[in-house]
Amino acid sequence: MKIQLSKPVFLLFFLVFARQHGVSAQGCVAIRHFSSCVGNNLENNILNTGDLQFGVNYRYFKSFRHFRGTEEEPDRVANGTEVINHSHAWDFFLTYGLSSRWYAAITLPTVINTRSSLYEHGRNERNTTFSRGLADIRLGVGYWIFDPASHLKGNLALGAGLKLPTGNYNATDIFYNVGPEGSPEVRPVDQSIQPGDGGFGITLDYQWYQQLSTSLFLYSGGFYLINPRETNEIRTFRETLSPILENEAIMSVPDQYSVRLGSSYSFSDRFSASLGGRFDAVPVKDLIGGSDGFRRPGNVLSIDPGIGYMFQGFSLNVNVPFAVRRERPQSVTDRETEINTGNPRNGDAAFADYVINLSVAYRLGNNKVRLDPALQDPFNNQ
């Protein structure tokens, strides 16, 4: 079978789902780096039987702006009490064409995180904790609802996958001024920089595109991570900060989700650009299972510009979402504390201004499958 894909469509596919399509919002709220395994890059998933796509995605952010609800607390930065997270993540991925409509993928994520704060180290001096290593591996499959060979101008794919608890969810470091008589003590690092969450997860995702003209496309996509496990039994030590935080002594294993919508335009055979919006969130309550334990629910609405470059089997994508609205809503434990004490309670969280997403990929085609010779073959399959 010959799969006839037009040149502009290939340009779109390399761009609009630059593989950081998971929760990249930002800081304490995004419990850790996460991207959906099979719903990240349209082009990567429109494959002939036996085609192979592999590469790496890099993400970086610095979170430091504190929000309570939708209101920023600028005094935290002004008086030097803000919490600062630096997060670096690398996703090594491989996608395989099972047929012209079915595809499978695996993602091996690694992270390096640092967290600088006052309140975790006796409140009188700033110190830094650190974590690194393998995060939670993702496996998945996806299916194009319409035959890509006969639906070149628009299509919809649905996918499902598993998140394995391969990342360390009990990473520890030295905390100062918190042990007996103010001595240092080894404790689990904050939830926001733990490489893993300790739970088996289920991912559901979709991706959609529609051609409007020769070079202009609409795109949308999203995923939801279902984490049925309620808590991972790892102590937070938050109850040592205040007795009212006793219900936040154990880490929760929260759900996460992300949605994107925008348009993409191809300027030439090699260059294209996109502009859209994205909404990334950790919900207050999970779809399945309980929602007790400590979590920082939150959401970020971002403007998501991007540029892409393609040559033969190589692709390079850069997306830099800029936050325009950030919210840290009242959590389950906040509400419990408010009821028990009779006083309003809404915890805060630190967010980033922007996230840098960089994706590099290479595609190996199946020599037994040829594109229509009348079309330029952007992958140079011979």
Coordinates of C-alpha atoms in Angstrom, one line a residue:
M1 CA 0.0 0.0 0.0
K2 CA 1.2 3.5 -0.9
I3 CA 0.6 6.1 1.7
Q4 CA 0.3 9.5 -0.1
L5 CA 1.1 12.3 2.3
S6 CA 1.5 15.8 1.1
K7 CA 4.6 17.9 1.9
P8 CA 2.7 20.5 4.0
V9 CA 1.1 17.8 6.1
F10 CA 4.6 16.4 6.9
L11 CA 5.7 19.9 7.9
L12 CA 2.7 20.2 10.2
F13 CA 3.3 16.9 11.8
F14 CA 6.9 17.7 12.7
L15 CA 5.7 20.9 14.4
V16 CA 2.4 20.9 16.1
F17 CA 3.0 18.2 18.7
A18 CA 6.6 18.9 19.7
R19 CA 6.8 16.0 22.1
Q20 CA 6.5 17.9 25.3
H21 CA 2.8 17.6 25.1
G22 CA 2.4 16.5 28.6
V23 CA 2.1 18.6 31.8
S24 CA 4.9 21.1 31.6
A25 CA 3.2 23.6 33.9
Q26 CA 5.3 24.5 36.0
G27 CA 7.1 24.2 39.3
C28 CA 5.5 22.9 42.5
V29 CA 2.2 22.1 40.9
A30 CA 3.4 19.9 38.1
I31 CA 4.5 17.1 40.5
R32 CA 7.1 16.0 38.0
H33 CA 7.9 16.1 34.3
F34 CA 5.4 14.0 32.4
S35 CA 4.4 13.6 28.7
S36 CA 2.0 11.2 27.1
C37 CA 3.7 8.3 25.5
V38 CA 1.7 8.0 22.3
G39 CA 0.1 11.4 21.7
N40 CA 3.0 13.7 21.4
N41 CA 3.9 14.2 17.8
L42 CA 1.5 13.7 14.9
E43 CA 4.2 12.9 12.4
N44 CA 5.9 10.4 14.7
N45 CA 2.6 8.5 14.8
I46 CA 1.7 8.5 11.1
L47 CA 4.0 5.7 10.1
N48 CA 4.2 3.0 7.5
T49 CA 4.4 -0.6 8.7
G50 CA 7.9 -1.1 10.2
D51 CA 8.8 2.6 10.3
L52 CA 10.8 3.6 13.3
Q53 CA 11.0 7.1 15.0
F54 CA 13.5 7.8 17.8
G55 CA 14.8 10.8 19.5
V56 CA 15.0 12.9 22.7
N57 CA 12.9 15.7 24.2
Y58 CA 14.4 18.1 26.6
R59 CA 12.5 20.4 29.0
Y60 CA 13.6 23.1 31.4
F61 CA 11.9 25.5 33.7
K62 CA 12.6 27.7 36.8
S63 CA 9.6 28.1 39.1
F64 CA 9.6 30.9 41.7
R65 CA 6.4 32.9 41.5
H66 CA 4.0 32.0 44.3
F67 CA 0.3 31.9 43.8
R68 CA -2.6 31.3 46.2
G69 CA -5.7 30.8 44.1
T70 CA -5.2 33.0 41.1
E71 CA -3.5 35.8 43.1
E72 CA 0.2 36.2 43.0
E73 CA 2.1 36.8 46.2
P74 CA 4.9 39.1 45.0
D75 CA 6.2 39.7 48.5
R76 CA 7.7 36.2 48.5
V77 CA 10.2 37.3 45.8
A78 CA 10.6 40.8 47.3
N79 CA 11.6 39.5 50.8
G80 CA 13.6 36.5 49.5
T81 CA 11.3 33.7 50.9
E82 CA 10.3 32.2 47.6
V83 CA 10.9 28.6 46.8
I84 CA 13.0 28.1 43.6
N85 CA 12.8 24.9 41.6
H86 CA 15.1 24.2 38.6
S87 CA 13.9 21.2 36.6
H88 CA 15.8 19.5 33.7
A89 CA 14.1 16.5 32.0
W90 CA 15.2 14.3 29.1
D91 CA 12.7 11.9 27.4
F92 CA 14.3 9.3 25.2
F93 CA 11.5 7.9 23.0
L94 CA 10.9 5.3 20.3
T95 CA 7.8 5.0 18.2
Y96 CA 7.1 2.0 15.9
G97 CA 4.6 1.6 13.0
L98 CA 2.6 -1.6 13.6
S99 CA 0.6 -0.8 10.5
S100 CA -0.5 2.3 8.6
R101 CA -3.0 3.1 11.4
W102 CA -1.6 1.4 14.5
Y103 CA 1.5 2.6 16.3
A104 CA 3.3 1.8 19.5
A105 CA 5.8 3.8 21.7
I106 CA 8.0 3.7 24.7
T107 CA 9.4 6.7 26.6
L108 CA 12.4 6.5 29.0
P109 CA 12.4 9.7 31.0
T110 CA 15.3 11.0 33.1
V111 CA 15.4 14.1 35.4
I112 CA 17.7 16.4 37.3
N113 CA 16.0 18.7 39.8
T114 CA 17.1 21.2 42.5
R115 CA 15.0 23.0 45.1
S116 CA 16.1 26.0 47.1
S117 CA 14.0 27.1 50.1
L118 CA 14.1 28.6 53.5
Y119 CA 11.1 27.0 55.2
E120 CA 12.4 23.4 54.7
H121 CA 15.7 24.3 56.5
G122 CA 14.6 25.9 59.7
R123 CA 13.4 29.2 58.0
N124 CA 16.6 31.1 58.9
E125 CA 18.9 30.1 56.0
R126 CA 18.4 29.0 52.4
N127 CA 19.6 25.6 51.4
T128 CA 19.2 23.4 48.3
T129 CA 18.0 19.8 47.9
F130 CA 18.7 17.7 44.8
S131 CA 17.3 14.7 42.9
R132 CA 18.1 12.9 39.7
G133 CA 17.7 9.6 37.9
L134 CA 15.2 7.6 35.9
A135 CA 11.6 8.7 36.1
D136 CA 8.4 6.8 35.4
I137 CA 8.6 4.8 32.1
R138 CA 5.6 5.0 29.7
L139 CA 4.3 2.4 27.2
G140 CA 1.4 2.9 24.8
V141 CA -0.4 2.3 21.6
G142 CA -2.5 4.5 19.3
Y143 CA -4.9 4.2 16.4
W144 CA -5.9 6.5 13.6
I145 CA -9.7 6.5 13.3
F146 CA -9.5 7.3 9.5
D147 CA -7.2 5.7 7.0
P148 CA -4.3 8.2 6.6
A149 CA -3.9 7.3 3.0
S150 CA -7.4 8.6 2.1
H151 CA -7.8 11.3 4.8
L152 CA -4.9 13.6 4.1
K153 CA -6.6 16.8 5.2
G154 CA -7.8 15.7 8.6
N155 CA -7.7 12.8 11.0
L156 CA -8.2 11.8 14.6
A157 CA -6.1 9.4 16.7
L158 CA -6.9 7.8 20.0
G159 CA -4.3 6.2 22.3
A160 CA -3.9 4.4 25.6
G161 CA -0.9 3.5 27.7
L162 CA 0.6 2.6 31.0
K163 CA 2.8 4.5 33.3
L164 CA 5.1 2.3 35.3
P165 CA 6.4 3.2 38.8
T166 CA 10.1 3.0 37.8
G167 CA 11.1 6.4 39.1
N168 CA 12.4 6.8 42.7
Y169 CA 9.5 8.3 44.7
N170 CA 11.6 8.3 48.0
A171 CA 14.6 10.3 46.9
T172 CA 16.3 11.8 49.9
D173 CA 18.8 14.6 50.7
I174 CA 20.1 16.5 53.7
F175 CA 17.8 19.1 55.3
Y176 CA 19.5 21.5 57.6
N177 CA 18.5 22.9 61.0
V178 CA 15.6 20.5 61.4
G179 CA 17.0 17.6 63.4
P180 CA 17.5 17.3 67.1
E181 CA 19.0 20.5 68.5
G182 CA 19.0 22.0 65.0
S183 CA 21.2 19.3 63.4
P184 CA 21.0 18.2 59.8
E185 CA 18.7 15.3 58.9
V186 CA 18.2 13.1 55.9
R187 CA 14.6 13.3 54.6
P188 CA 12.6 12.7 51.4
V189 CA 12.9 15.7 49.0
D190 CA 9.7 17.7 48.2
Q191 CA 7.1 16.0 46.1
S192 CA 7.7 18.5 43.3
I193 CA 11.2 17.1 42.6
Q194 CA 10.7 13.4 43.3
P195 CA 11.6 11.6 40.0
G196 CA 8.6 9.2 40.4
D197 CA 5.2 9.2 42.1
G198 CA 5.0 5.5 43.2
G199 CA 1.9 4.5 41.3
F200 CA 0.9 2.5 38.2
G201 CA -1.0 4.9 35.9
I202 CA -3.2 4.7 32.9
T203 CA -3.0 7.3 30.1
L204 CA -5.8 8.2 27.7
D205 CA -5.0 10.6 24.9
Y206 CA -6.1 12.0 21.5
Q207 CA -4.7 14.0 18.7
W208 CA -6.5 15.8 15.8
Y209 CA -5.6 17.9 12.9
Q210 CA -7.5 19.6 10.0
Q211 CA -6.0 21.3 6.9
L212 CA -7.5 24.8 6.2
S213 CA -5.3 25.6 3.2
T214 CA -2.2 24.4 1.5
S215 CA 0.1 25.6 4.3
L216 CA -2.3 26.3 7.2
F217 CA -3.6 23.7 9.7
L218 CA -5.5 23.5 12.9
Y219 CA -4.4 21.0 15.6
S220 CA -5.5 19.8 19.0
G221 CA -4.5 17.1 21.4
G222 CA -4.5 16.1 25.0
F223 CA -4.1 13.4 27.6
Y224 CA -5.3 12.4 31.0
L225 CA -3.1 10.4 33.4
I226 CA -5.3 8.3 35.8
N227 CA -3.4 7.4 39.0
P228 CA -5.6 5.1 41.1
R229 CA -3.2 4.8 44.0
E230 CA -4.2 7.3 46.7
T231 CA -0.9 7.8 48.6
N232 CA 2.6 6.3 48.2
E233 CA 3.3 6.1 52.0
I234 CA 6.3 8.5 51.8
R235 CA 6.4 11.1 54.6
T236 CA 6.5 14.8 53.8
F237 CA 7.4 16.1 57.2
R238 CA 5.0 18.9 56.7
E239 CA 3.4 18.1 60.1
T240 CA 6.6 19.3 61.7
L241 CA 6.0 22.8 60.3
S242 CA 2.6 23.2 61.9
P243 CA 0.2 20.9 63.8
I244 CA -2.6 21.9 61.4
L245 CA -0.7 20.1 58.6
E246 CA -1.0 16.7 60.1
N247 CA -3.3 15.6 57.3
E248 CA -0.5 16.4 54.8
A249 CA 2.1 14.1 56.4
I250 CA 2.0 11.5 53.5
M251 CA 2.4 12.2 49.7
S252 CA -0.6 11.8 47.4
V253 CA -0.4 10.2 44.0
P254 CA -2.4 12.6 41.8
D255 CA -3.8 12.6 38.4
Q256 CA -2.5 15.0 35.7
Y257 CA -3.9 16.2 32.4
S258 CA -3.1 18.5 29.5
V259 CA -4.9 20.0 26.4
R260 CA -3.5 21.9 23.4
L261 CA -5.2 23.8 20.6
G262 CA -3.8 26.0 17.9
S263 CA -2.7 26.5 14.3
S264 CA 0.4 25.8 12.3
Y265 CA 1.8 27.3 9.1
S266 CA 4.6 26.0 6.8
F267 CA 6.8 28.6 5.3
S268 CA 8.9 26.2 3.1
D269 CA 9.8 22.6 2.7
R270 CA 11.9 22.8 5.9
F271 CA 10.6 25.5 8.2
S272 CA 7.3 26.0 9.9
A273 CA 5.8 27.8 12.9
S274 CA 2.8 27.3 15.2
L275 CA 0.9 29.4 17.7
G276 CA -1.7 28.0 20.1
G277 CA -2.8 27.7 23.7
R278 CA -2.4 25.0 26.3
F279 CA -3.9 24.1 29.6
D280 CA -2.0 21.9 32.0
A281 CA -3.3 20.8 35.4
V282 CA -3.1 18.6 38.5
P283 CA -6.7 18.3 39.6
V284 CA -8.0 18.6 43.2
K285 CA -9.5 15.1 43.1
D286 CA -8.7 12.0 41.1
L287 CA -11.0 10.3 38.7
I288 CA -10.5 6.9 40.3
G289 CA -9.5 6.2 43.9
G290 CA -9.2 8.5 46.9
S291 CA -7.6 11.9 46.9
D292 CA -6.2 12.1 50.5
G293 CA -2.6 12.9 51.2
F294 CA -0.5 15.9 50.3
R295 CA -0.7 17.4 46.8
R296 CA -0.5 20.8 45.3
P297 CA -3.3 21.0 42.8
G298 CA -3.0 23.7 40.2
N299 CA -3.4 24.7 36.6
V300 CA -1.6 26.9 34.1
L301 CA -3.0 28.5 30.9
S302 CA -0.2 29.3 28.4
I303 CA 0.4 30.8 25.0
D304 CA 2.4 28.2 23.1
P305 CA 4.5 29.5 20.2
G306 CA 6.8 27.1 18.4
I307 CA 9.1 26.7 15.4
G308 CA 10.2 23.6 13.5
Y309 CA 12.8 22.4 11.1
M310 CA 12.8 19.3 9.0
F311 CA 15.4 17.7 6.6
Q312 CA 15.0 14.2 5.2
G313 CA 14.5 12.0 8.3
F314 CA 15.7 14.6 10.8
S315 CA 13.4 17.0 12.7
L316 CA 14.0 19.7 15.3
N317 CA 11.2 21.5 17.2
V318 CA 11.3 24.2 19.8
N319 CA 8.2 25.3 21.8
V320 CA 8.2 27.9 24.6
P321 CA 4.9 28.1 26.4
F322 CA 4.4 31.4 28.4
A323 CA 2.1 31.4 31.3
V324 CA -0.8 33.9 31.2
R325 CA -2.9 32.5 34.1
R326 CA -1.8 30.4 37.1
E327 CA -4.0 29.0 39.8
R328 CA -3.4 27.0 43.0
P329 CA -6.9 26.0 44.1
Q330 CA -7.9 24.8 47.5
S331 CA -6.8 21.1 48.0
V332 CA -8.7 18.3 49.8
T333 CA -6.5 18.8 52.8
D334 CA -6.9 22.5 52.7
R335 CA -10.6 22.1 52.9
E336 CA -10.3 19.6 55.8
T337 CA -8.2 22.0 57.7
E338 CA -10.6 24.8 57.1
I339 CA -13.5 22.8 58.4
N340 CA -11.6 21.6 61.5
T341 CA -10.2 25.0 62.5
G342 CA -13.0 27.3 61.2
N343 CA -10.3 29.4 59.5
P344 CA -9.9 29.9 55.7
R345 CA -7.1 27.7 54.3
N346 CA -5.6 27.7 50.8
G347 CA -2.1 26.6 50.3
D348 CA 0.3 28.3 47.8
A349 CA 2.5 27.0 45.1
A350 CA 5.4 28.3 43.0
F351 CA 5.1 28.5 39.2
A352 CA 7.4 29.3 36.3
D353 CA 7.0 32.2 33.8
Y354 CA 7.8 29.9 30.8
V355 CA 9.0 26.4 29.9
I356 CA 11.6 25.6 27.2
N357 CA 10.8 22.4 25.2
L358 CA 13.3 21.1 22.6
S359 CA 12.7 17.9 20.6
V360 CA 15.1 16.2 18.2
A361 CA 14.0 13.1 16.3
Y362 CA 15.1 10.9 13.4
R363 CA 13.0 8.6 11.3
L364 CA 14.0 5.3 9.7
G365 CA 11.7 4.1 7.0
N366 CA 10.8 0.6 5.9
N367 CA 12.4 0.0 2.6
K368 CA 9.5 -2.3 1.6
V369 CA 7.1 0.7 1.7
R370 CA 7.3 3.6 -0.8
L371 CA 5.5 6.8 -0.9
D372 CA 3.9 7.9 -4.2
P373 CA 6.9 8.8 -6.5
A374 CA 5.0 11.9 -7.7
L375 CA 5.4 13.4 -4.2
Q376 CA 8.6 14.6 -2.7
D377 CA 9.8 12.1 -0.1
P378 CA 10.8 14.2 2.9
F379 CA 12.2 11.1 4.7
N380 CA 14.3 10.1 1.7
N381 CA 13.0 6.5 1.8
Q382 CA 14.3 4.6 -1.2

